[in-house]
Tab-separated table of C-alpha atoms in Angstrom:
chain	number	residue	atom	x	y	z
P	1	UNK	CA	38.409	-6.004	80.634
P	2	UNK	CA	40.288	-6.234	77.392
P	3	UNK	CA	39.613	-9.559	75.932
P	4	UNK	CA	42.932	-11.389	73.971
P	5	UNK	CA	44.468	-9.618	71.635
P	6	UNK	CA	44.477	-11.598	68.393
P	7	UNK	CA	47.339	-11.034	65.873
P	8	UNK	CA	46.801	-9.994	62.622
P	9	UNK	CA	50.293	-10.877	61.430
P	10	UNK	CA	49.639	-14.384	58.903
P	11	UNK	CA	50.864	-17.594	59.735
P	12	UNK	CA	53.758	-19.427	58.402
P	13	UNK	CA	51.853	-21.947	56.396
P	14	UNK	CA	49.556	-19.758	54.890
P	15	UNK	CA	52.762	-16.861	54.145
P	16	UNK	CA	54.486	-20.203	52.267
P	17	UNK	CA	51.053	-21.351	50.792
P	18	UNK	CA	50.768	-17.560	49.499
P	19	UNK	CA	54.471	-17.357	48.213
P	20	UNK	CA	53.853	-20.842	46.527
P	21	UNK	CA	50.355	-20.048	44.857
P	22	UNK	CA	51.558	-16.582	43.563
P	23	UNK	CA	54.921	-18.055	42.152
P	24	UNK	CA	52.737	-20.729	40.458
P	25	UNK	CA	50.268	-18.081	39.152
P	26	UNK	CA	53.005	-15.756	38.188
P	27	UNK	CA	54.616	-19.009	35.924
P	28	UNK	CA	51.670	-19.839	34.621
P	29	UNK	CA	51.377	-16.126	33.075
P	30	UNK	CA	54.945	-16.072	31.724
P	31	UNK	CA	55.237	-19.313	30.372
P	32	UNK	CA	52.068	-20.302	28.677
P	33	UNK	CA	51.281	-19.885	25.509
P	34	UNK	CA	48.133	-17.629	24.760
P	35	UNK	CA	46.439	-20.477	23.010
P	36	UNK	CA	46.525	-22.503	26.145
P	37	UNK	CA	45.086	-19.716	28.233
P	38	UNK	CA	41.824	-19.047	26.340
P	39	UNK	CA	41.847	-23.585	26.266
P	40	UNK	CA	42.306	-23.102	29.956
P	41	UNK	CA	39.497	-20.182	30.241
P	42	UNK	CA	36.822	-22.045	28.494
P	43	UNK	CA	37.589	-25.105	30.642
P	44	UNK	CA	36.897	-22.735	33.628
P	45	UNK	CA	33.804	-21.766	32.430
P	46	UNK	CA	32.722	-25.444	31.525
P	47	UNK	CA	32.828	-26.095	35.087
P	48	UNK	CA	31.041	-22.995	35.930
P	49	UNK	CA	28.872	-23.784	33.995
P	50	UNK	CA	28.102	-27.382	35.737
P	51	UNK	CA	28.773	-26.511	38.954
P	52	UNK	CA	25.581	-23.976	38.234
P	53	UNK	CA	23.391	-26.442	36.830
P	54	UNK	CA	24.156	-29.263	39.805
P	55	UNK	CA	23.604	-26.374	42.562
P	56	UNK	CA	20.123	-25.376	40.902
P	57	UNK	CA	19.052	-28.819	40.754
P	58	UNK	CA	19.816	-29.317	44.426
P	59	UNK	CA	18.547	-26.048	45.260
P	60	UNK	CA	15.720	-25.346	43.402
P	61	UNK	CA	14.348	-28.357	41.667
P	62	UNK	CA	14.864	-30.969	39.503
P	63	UNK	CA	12.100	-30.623	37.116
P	64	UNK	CA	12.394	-32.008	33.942
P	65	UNK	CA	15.171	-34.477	35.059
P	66	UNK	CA	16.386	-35.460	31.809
P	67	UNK	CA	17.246	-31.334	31.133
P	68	UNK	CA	19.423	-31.095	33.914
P	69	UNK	CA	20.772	-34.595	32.905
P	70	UNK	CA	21.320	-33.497	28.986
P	71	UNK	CA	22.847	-30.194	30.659
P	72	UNK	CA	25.165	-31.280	33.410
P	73	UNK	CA	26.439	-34.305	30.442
P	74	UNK	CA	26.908	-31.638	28.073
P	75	UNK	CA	29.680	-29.456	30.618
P	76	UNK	CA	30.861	-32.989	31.515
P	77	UNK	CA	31.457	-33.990	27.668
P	78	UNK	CA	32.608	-30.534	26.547
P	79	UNK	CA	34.923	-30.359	29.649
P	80	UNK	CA	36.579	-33.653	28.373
P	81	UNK	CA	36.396	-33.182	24.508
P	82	UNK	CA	38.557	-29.468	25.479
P	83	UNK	CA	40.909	-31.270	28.037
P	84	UNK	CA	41.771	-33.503	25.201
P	85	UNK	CA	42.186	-30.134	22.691
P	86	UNK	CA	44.377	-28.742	25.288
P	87	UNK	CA	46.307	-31.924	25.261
P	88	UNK	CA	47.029	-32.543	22.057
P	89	UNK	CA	47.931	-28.571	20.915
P	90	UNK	CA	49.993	-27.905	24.098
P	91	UNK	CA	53.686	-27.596	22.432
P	92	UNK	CA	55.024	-29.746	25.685
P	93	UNK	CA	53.418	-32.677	24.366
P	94	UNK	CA	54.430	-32.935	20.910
P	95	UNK	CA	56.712	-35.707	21.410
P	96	UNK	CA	53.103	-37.663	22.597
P	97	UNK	CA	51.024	-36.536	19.429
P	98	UNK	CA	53.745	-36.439	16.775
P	99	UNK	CA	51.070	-37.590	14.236
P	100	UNK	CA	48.389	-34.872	15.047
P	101	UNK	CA	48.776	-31.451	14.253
P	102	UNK	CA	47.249	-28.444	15.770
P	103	UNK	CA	44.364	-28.134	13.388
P	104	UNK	CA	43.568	-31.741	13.173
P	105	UNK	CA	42.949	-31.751	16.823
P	106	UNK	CA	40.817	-28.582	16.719
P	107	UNK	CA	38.587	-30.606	13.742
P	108	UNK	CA	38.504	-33.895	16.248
P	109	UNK	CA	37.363	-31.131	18.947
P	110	UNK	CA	34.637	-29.218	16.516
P	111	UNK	CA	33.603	-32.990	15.134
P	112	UNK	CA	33.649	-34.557	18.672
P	113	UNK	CA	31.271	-30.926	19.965
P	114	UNK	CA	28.983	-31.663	17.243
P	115	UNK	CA	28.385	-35.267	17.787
P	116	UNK	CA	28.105	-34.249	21.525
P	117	UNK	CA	25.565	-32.015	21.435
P	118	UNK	CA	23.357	-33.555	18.777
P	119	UNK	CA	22.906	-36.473	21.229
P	120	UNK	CA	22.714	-33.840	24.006
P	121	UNK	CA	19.738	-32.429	22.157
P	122	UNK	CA	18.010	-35.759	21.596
P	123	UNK	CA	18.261	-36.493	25.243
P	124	UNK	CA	16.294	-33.782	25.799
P	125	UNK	CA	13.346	-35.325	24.020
């Protein structure tokens, strides 16, 4: 006995969610800047990176606490101090930082990183 023959042709949702997500992707590409996509890359891998560090905690262990705590706060802080870099240089929103130029937000960023990790460090004990 043949069993039911399943169809291999896509659905209509997921065709239109395709269409959608390759038109965004395909936008994104054309129409932002290059300084925006190496922001955008970094912010990837800050969430890589704490994604990594909350599934070995759960996974493996724990041990020293206040590591993974110094670590996981670092991605968090470094994911926010970049959000806010990508914010203020993204040529969009210049009306919004009219006072702030591109390399005055990059020196907020590289001050803000600094002050950020030398806490980070001291967490760690």
């Amino acid at each position: 006995m043949a069993g039911p023959k399943s169809s291999s042709k896509p659905s209509p949702a997921s065709s239109e969610t395709y269409v959608a997500v390759s038109t965004l992707w395909k936008s994104y590409l054309d129409q932002t800047p290059d300084r925006l996509k190496f922001i955008d890359t970094f912010l990837a891998f800050t969430v890589l990176s704490g994604v990594l560090q909350f599934v070995y905690c759960v996974l493996v262990t724990n041990f020293p606490f206040n590591a993974f705590l110094a670590g996981f706060a670092s991605s968090v802080g470094q994911f926010v101090l970049t959000a806010s870099l990508r914010a203020q240089v993204n040529p969009e929103n210049r009306s919004e930082f009219k006072e702030v130029s591109p390399e005055r937000a990059f020196a907020d960023f590289a001050l803000g990183s600094i002050v950020l990790h030398f806490f980070v460090f001291n967490f760690l004990g």
